[in-house]
Amino acid sequence: MPTPGRSNDGGSIQRRPLPCRETTAFLTDPTVASALIGALSPFDIVIVPGLDGSGPDHWQSRWEGFLSRRSIAVHRVVQIDWEKPTYRAWRSGLRATLAKCSRPTILIAHSLGAVLVARWASERSNGPVSGAFLVAPADVERHRGSDAGRVADFAPLPSARLPFPSVLVASRNDEWLTIHRARIMARRWGSTMLDAGKLGHIGNISGVGLWPDGLSALGDLALSLSGAPDP
């Protein structure tokens, strides 16, 4: 991946699209798969689903299986109530999962899960997390869809820089997050922003499969964290 350009506020924005390549090509390329596993092997990986959880066809669930089968330590946050979330309860679920991690940790979060990670991180200056991969954060401040009331407890969005490196992946036709708002979040949080093109909310019905370009970007994040002091 080319080196991202720096933004005025200290984050960085990768302007080229992050398309969805063929999953089969990714799986049959041993060099690519080996490089990814090598980059992730020093870390514990924590999957943080969003509203209603991530079903079996969601890229998060596919990543969990793909990485676990290759001996990567993967933990998945389990919430008591996926349908009627509160920030306090979901924060407890995240903390309980992080307590199981014994090594530098990378969070892989989607939608409301990404907002959970950002809010939790804004409340602490250090901890076990080395970095975060934040996909399609739900804009809990501006979303006006039928589910807006279900996520209201997670507002307001944090405005401070996150205490660890992060990547924010945004889609150009996401009903939960405009690309303009994604850029604002990335600048505020000090995140590298990746443009995923038009993939909707990149969730259960996006049809991205294993989403190999997302995995490639995750590998780039892991490589950037390797050798850096733990937070």
mmCIF file of C-alpha atoms in Angstrom:
data_model
loop_
_atom_site.group_PDB
_atom_site.id
_atom_site.type_symbol
_atom_site.label_atom_id
_atom_site.label_comp_id
_atom_site.label_asym_id
_atom_site.label_seq_id
_atom_site.Cartn_x
_atom_site.Cartn_y
_atom_site.Cartn_z
ATOM 1 C CA MET A 1 0.000 0.000 0.000
ATOM 2 C CA PRO A 2 1.400 3.457 -0.861
ATOM 3 C CA THR A 3 2.414 5.719 1.996
ATOM 4 C CA PRO A 4 -0.614 7.780 3.046
ATOM 5 C CA GLY A 5 -0.481 11.535 2.779
ATOM 6 C CA ARG A 6 -0.545 13.492 5.999
ATOM 7 C CA SER A 7 -3.604 15.531 6.904
ATOM 8 C CA ASN A 8 -3.432 18.968 8.476
ATOM 9 C CA ASP A 9 -4.584 17.624 11.840
ATOM 10 C CA GLY A 10 -2.011 14.865 12.223
ATOM 11 C CA GLY A 11 -4.026 11.980 10.818
ATOM 12 C CA SER A 12 -3.446 10.633 7.338
ATOM 13 C CA ILE A 13 -5.718 9.969 4.404
ATOM 14 C CA GLN A 14 -5.209 7.208 1.871
ATOM 15 C CA ARG A 15 -6.997 8.535 -1.207
ATOM 16 C CA ARG A 16 -6.976 5.495 -3.458
ATOM 17 C CA PRO A 17 -10.010 3.190 -3.247
ATOM 18 C CA LEU A 18 -9.849 -0.032 -1.280
ATOM 19 C CA PRO A 19 -11.815 -2.342 -3.622
ATOM 20 C CA CYS A 20 -12.922 -5.894 -2.966
ATOM 21 C CA ARG A 21 -10.701 -8.276 -4.918
ATOM 22 C CA GLU A 22 -11.607 -11.899 -5.537
ATOM 23 C CA THR A 23 -11.442 -13.901 -2.315
ATOM 24 C CA THR A 24 -10.204 -17.006 -4.145
ATOM 25 C CA ALA A 25 -7.189 -15.139 -5.536
ATOM 26 C CA PHE A 26 -6.215 -14.061 -2.049
ATOM 27 C CA LEU A 27 -6.559 -17.558 -0.603
ATOM 28 C CA THR A 28 -4.544 -19.179 -3.387
ATOM 29 C CA ASP A 29 -1.619 -16.772 -3.140
ATOM 30 C CA PRO A 30 0.607 -18.320 -0.433
ATOM 31 C CA THR A 31 2.981 -15.360 -0.408
ATOM 32 C CA VAL A 32 0.220 -12.869 0.402
ATOM 33 C CA ALA A 33 -1.393 -15.071 3.038
ATOM 34 C CA SER A 34 1.969 -15.882 4.654
ATOM 35 C CA ALA A 35 2.914 -12.195 4.867
ATOM 36 C CA LEU A 36 -0.404 -11.369 6.529
ATOM 37 C CA ILE A 37 -0.091 -14.130 9.117
ATOM 38 C CA GLY A 38 3.487 -13.121 9.828
ATOM 39 C CA ALA A 39 2.432 -9.530 10.443
ATOM 40 C CA LEU A 40 -0.399 -10.508 12.788
ATOM 41 C CA SER A 41 1.314 -13.307 14.705
ATOM 42 C CA PRO A 42 2.809 -11.082 17.465
ATOM 43 C CA PHE A 43 -0.630 -9.749 18.403
ATOM 44 C CA ASP A 44 -3.853 -10.772 20.071
ATOM 45 C CA ILE A 45 -6.759 -9.860 17.786
ATOM 46 C CA VAL A 46 -10.088 -8.683 19.215
ATOM 47 C CA ILE A 47 -13.189 -8.643 16.992
ATOM 48 C CA VAL A 48 -15.686 -5.953 18.043
ATOM 49 C CA PRO A 49 -19.060 -6.334 16.247
ATOM 50 C CA GLY A 50 -21.652 -3.585 15.938
ATOM 51 C CA LEU A 51 -25.419 -3.334 16.304
ATOM 52 C CA ASP A 52 -27.158 -6.747 16.140
ATOM 53 C CA GLY A 53 -23.788 -8.504 16.026
ATOM 54 C CA SER A 54 -21.975 -9.908 12.999
ATOM 55 C CA GLY A 55 -23.590 -12.899 11.292
ATOM 56 C CA PRO A 56 -21.751 -15.869 9.777
ATOM 57 C CA ASP A 57 -21.383 -14.141 6.383
ATOM 58 C CA HIS A 58 -20.049 -10.906 7.861
ATOM 59 C CA TRP A 59 -16.398 -10.231 7.034
ATOM 60 C CA GLN A 60 -15.629 -10.084 10.775
ATOM 61 C CA SER A 61 -16.883 -13.648 11.249
ATOM 62 C CA ARG A 62 -14.992 -14.792 8.164
ATOM 63 C CA TRP A 63 -11.816 -13.138 9.411
ATOM 64 C CA GLU A 64 -12.241 -14.786 12.802
ATOM 65 C CA GLY A 65 -12.346 -18.241 11.209
ATOM 66 C CA PHE A 66 -9.624 -17.508 8.658
ATOM 67 C CA LEU A 67 -7.169 -16.225 11.269
ATOM 68 C CA SER A 68 -8.006 -18.783 13.951
ATOM 69 C CA ARG A 69 -7.332 -21.632 11.534
ATOM 70 C CA ARG A 70 -3.879 -20.154 11.005
ATOM 71 C CA SER A 71 -3.049 -20.054 14.721
ATOM 72 C CA ILE A 72 -3.645 -16.321 15.216
ATOM 73 C CA ALA A 73 -5.029 -15.591 18.700
ATOM 74 C CA VAL A 74 -8.503 -14.183 18.016
ATOM 75 C CA HIS A 75 -10.995 -13.087 20.677
ATOM 76 C CA ARG A 76 -14.540 -11.920 19.940
ATOM 77 C CA VAL A 77 -16.455 -9.467 22.103
ATOM 78 C CA VAL A 78 -19.758 -10.919 23.312
ATOM 79 C CA GLN A 79 -22.467 -8.515 24.448
ATOM 80 C CA ILE A 80 -25.441 -9.408 26.647
ATOM 81 C CA ASP A 81 -27.852 -7.494 24.410
ATOM 82 C CA TRP A 82 -26.981 -6.878 20.753
ATOM 83 C CA GLU A 83 -30.378 -5.340 19.890
ATOM 84 C CA LYS A 84 -30.766 -2.745 22.657
ATOM 85 C CA PRO A 85 -27.242 -1.563 23.359
ATOM 86 C CA THR A 86 -26.114 0.860 26.016
ATOM 87 C CA TYR A 87 -22.619 2.254 26.083
ATOM 88 C CA ARG A 88 -22.004 1.212 29.679
ATOM 89 C CA ALA A 89 -22.997 -2.417 29.076
ATOM 90 C CA TRP A 90 -21.050 -2.693 25.824
ATOM 91 C CA ARG A 91 -17.996 -1.116 27.425
ATOM 92 C CA SER A 92 -18.127 -3.865 30.067
ATOM 93 C CA GLY A 93 -18.229 -6.489 27.319
ATOM 94 C CA LEU A 94 -15.181 -4.957 25.638
ATOM 95 C CA ARG A 95 -13.269 -4.773 28.902
ATOM 96 C CA ALA A 96 -14.047 -8.406 29.718
ATOM 97 C CA THR A 97 -12.660 -9.516 26.363
ATOM 98 C CA LEU A 98 -9.532 -7.389 26.651
ATOM 99 C CA ALA A 99 -8.865 -8.957 30.065
ATOM 100 C CA LYS A 100 -8.311 -12.269 28.233
ATOM 101 C CA CYS A 101 -5.515 -10.821 26.107
ATOM 102 C CA SER A 102 -1.928 -11.336 27.202
ATOM 103 C CA ARG A 103 -0.048 -9.692 24.312
ATOM 104 C CA PRO A 104 -0.157 -6.415 22.360
ATOM 105 C CA THR A 105 -3.672 -6.205 20.961
ATOM 106 C CA ILE A 106 -5.259 -4.998 17.736
ATOM 107 C CA LEU A 107 -8.972 -4.188 17.805
ATOM 108 C CA ILE A 108 -10.996 -4.897 14.652
ATOM 109 C CA ALA A 109 -14.278 -3.021 15.026
ATOM 110 C CA HIS A 110 -17.298 -2.405 12.810
ATOM 111 C CA SER A 111 -20.053 0.226 12.927
ATOM 112 C CA LEU A 112 -21.268 0.773 16.508
ATOM 113 C CA GLY A 113 -18.372 -1.398 17.649
ATOM 114 C CA ALA A 114 -15.981 1.175 16.173
ATOM 115 C CA VAL A 115 -17.720 3.936 18.126
ATOM 116 C CA LEU A 116 -17.492 1.799 21.266
ATOM 117 C CA VAL A 117 -13.739 1.453 20.760
ATOM 118 C CA ALA A 118 -13.266 5.179 20.155
ATOM 119 C CA ARG A 119 -15.280 6.195 23.223
ATOM 120 C CA TRP A 120 -13.608 3.621 25.453
ATOM 121 C CA ALA A 121 -10.187 4.725 24.229
ATOM 122 C CA SER A 122 -10.988 8.393 24.839
ATOM 123 C CA GLU A 123 -11.518 7.624 28.533
ATOM 124 C CA ARG A 124 -8.035 6.224 29.084
ATOM 125 C CA SER A 125 -4.500 7.318 28.260
ATOM 126 C CA ASN A 126 -2.911 3.873 28.032
ATOM 127 C CA GLY A 127 -3.744 0.193 28.122
ATOM 128 C CA PRO A 128 -3.262 -3.126 26.365
ATOM 129 C CA VAL A 129 -4.284 -1.952 22.888
ATOM 130 C CA SER A 130 -1.565 -1.309 20.302
ATOM 131 C CA GLY A 131 -3.846 -0.251 17.439
ATOM 132 C CA ALA A 132 -7.357 -0.341 16.013
ATOM 133 C CA PHE A 133 -8.909 -1.088 12.623
ATOM 134 C CA LEU A 134 -12.187 0.864 12.575
ATOM 135 C CA VAL A 135 -14.581 0.033 9.738
ATOM 136 C CA ALA A 136 -17.625 2.188 8.913
ATOM 137 C CA PRO A 137 -18.105 3.825 12.320
ATOM 138 C CA ALA A 138 -21.793 4.514 12.923
ATOM 139 C CA ASP A 139 -22.420 8.256 12.969
ATOM 140 C CA VAL A 140 -24.513 8.237 16.123
ATOM 141 C CA GLU A 141 -24.754 12.037 16.040
ATOM 142 C CA ARG A 142 -26.096 12.495 12.509
ATOM 143 C CA HIS A 143 -27.797 9.214 11.511
ATOM 144 C CA ARG A 144 -31.534 9.708 10.949
ATOM 145 C CA GLY A 145 -32.554 6.178 9.954
ATOM 146 C CA SER A 146 -35.025 3.962 11.774
ATOM 147 C CA ASP A 147 -32.287 2.625 14.067
ATOM 148 C CA ALA A 148 -31.128 6.054 15.246
ATOM 149 C CA GLY A 149 -32.809 5.706 18.630
ATOM 150 C CA ARG A 150 -31.142 2.365 19.268
ATOM 151 C CA VAL A 151 -27.652 3.895 19.141
ATOM 152 C CA ALA A 152 -28.366 7.258 20.788
ATOM 153 C CA ASP A 153 -26.716 6.228 24.063
ATOM 154 C CA PHE A 154 -23.322 6.167 22.326
ATOM 155 C CA ALA A 155 -23.395 9.892 21.506
ATOM 156 C CA PRO A 156 -21.519 12.150 21.529
ATOM 157 C CA LEU A 157 -18.653 10.909 19.409
ATOM 158 C CA PRO A 158 -15.241 11.501 20.990
ATOM 159 C CA SER A 159 -13.343 14.451 19.549
ATOM 160 C CA ALA A 160 -9.853 13.768 20.917
ATOM 161 C CA ARG A 161 -7.023 11.889 19.256
ATOM 162 C CA LEU A 162 -7.041 8.184 20.128
ATOM 163 C CA PRO A 163 -4.175 7.016 22.376
ATOM 164 C CA PHE A 164 -3.016 4.417 19.826
ATOM 165 C CA PRO A 165 -2.579 4.269 16.022
ATOM 166 C CA SER A 166 -5.747 3.564 14.085
ATOM 167 C CA VAL A 167 -7.109 3.063 10.587
ATOM 168 C CA LEU A 168 -10.599 4.262 9.674
ATOM 169 C CA VAL A 169 -12.165 2.582 6.623
ATOM 170 C CA ALA A 170 -15.132 4.365 5.026
ATOM 171 C CA SER A 171 -17.490 3.582 2.149
ATOM 172 C CA ARG A 172 -18.837 6.201 -0.234
ATOM 173 C CA ASN A 173 -22.447 4.965 -0.084
ATOM 174 C CA ASP A 174 -22.754 4.111 3.598
ATOM 175 C CA GLU A 175 -26.185 5.009 4.988
ATOM 176 C CA TRP A 176 -24.659 5.308 8.461
ATOM 177 C CA LEU A 177 -21.688 7.532 7.624
ATOM 178 C CA THR A 178 -21.016 10.062 4.880
ATOM 179 C CA ILE A 179 -17.516 10.258 3.478
ATOM 180 C CA HIS A 180 -17.341 13.874 4.683
ATOM 181 C CA ARG A 181 -18.110 12.868 8.254
ATOM 182 C CA ALA A 182 -15.641 10.002 7.994
ATOM 183 C CA ARG A 183 -12.882 12.474 7.130
ATOM 184 C CA ILE A 184 -13.827 14.598 10.141
ATOM 185 C CA MET A 185 -13.684 11.573 12.462
ATOM 186 C CA ALA A 186 -10.344 10.479 11.034
ATOM 187 C CA ARG A 187 -8.822 13.929 11.572
ATOM 188 C CA ARG A 188 -10.144 14.165 15.126
ATOM 189 C CA TRP A 189 -9.033 10.668 16.080
ATOM 190 C CA GLY A 190 -5.666 10.897 14.316
ATOM 191 C CA SER A 191 -6.594 7.930 12.134
ATOM 192 C CA THR A 192 -5.335 6.935 8.720
ATOM 193 C CA MET A 193 -8.424 6.992 6.501
ATOM 194 C CA LEU A 194 -8.944 4.447 3.719
ATOM 195 C CA ASP A 195 -11.560 4.960 0.998
ATOM 196 C CA ALA A 196 -13.303 1.606 0.397
ATOM 197 C CA GLY A 197 -15.242 2.814 -2.635
ATOM 198 C CA LYS A 198 -18.947 1.904 -2.718
ATOM 199 C CA LEU A 199 -19.465 -1.008 -0.339
ATOM 200 C CA GLY A 200 -22.511 0.218 1.572
ATOM 201 C CA HIS A 201 -22.131 -0.147 5.336
ATOM 202 C CA ILE A 202 -19.582 -2.951 4.844
ATOM 203 C CA GLY A 203 -21.708 -5.179 7.034
ATOM 204 C CA ASN A 204 -23.842 -8.318 6.954
ATOM 205 C CA ILE A 205 -25.363 -7.604 3.525
ATOM 206 C CA SER A 206 -22.412 -5.956 1.787
ATOM 207 C CA GLY A 207 -21.343 -9.166 0.076
ATOM 208 C CA VAL A 208 -17.599 -8.564 0.439
ATOM 209 C CA GLY A 209 -16.899 -12.160 1.449
ATOM 210 C CA LEU A 210 -13.539 -12.512 3.170
ATOM 211 C CA TRP A 211 -12.807 -8.914 2.084
ATOM 212 C CA PRO A 212 -9.158 -9.524 1.143
ATOM 213 C CA ASP A 213 -8.310 -5.852 0.617
ATOM 214 C CA GLY A 214 -9.452 -5.180 4.154
ATOM 215 C CA LEU A 215 -7.191 -7.976 5.364
ATOM 216 C CA SER A 216 -4.314 -6.477 3.401
ATOM 217 C CA ALA A 217 -4.897 -3.096 5.052
ATOM 218 C CA LEU A 218 -5.036 -4.798 8.459
ATOM 219 C CA GLY A 219 -1.682 -6.397 7.697
ATOM 220 C CA ASP A 220 -0.234 -2.998 6.847
ATOM 221 C CA LEU A 221 -1.439 -1.661 10.202
ATOM 222 C CA ALA A 222 0.120 -4.608 12.042
ATOM 223 C CA LEU A 223 3.451 -4.096 10.263
ATOM 224 C CA SER A 224 3.421 -0.408 11.215
ATOM 225 C CA LEU A 225 2.939 -1.389 14.862
ATOM 226 C CA SER A 226 5.678 -4.019 14.965
ATOM 227 C CA GLY A 227 8.761 -2.902 16.812
ATOM 228 C CA ALA A 228 6.984 0.052 18.411
ATOM 229 C CA PRO A 229 6.798 0.209 22.227
ATOM 230 C CA ASP A 230 3.608 -1.175 23.710
ATOM 231 C CA PRO A 231 1.166 1.542 24.758
#
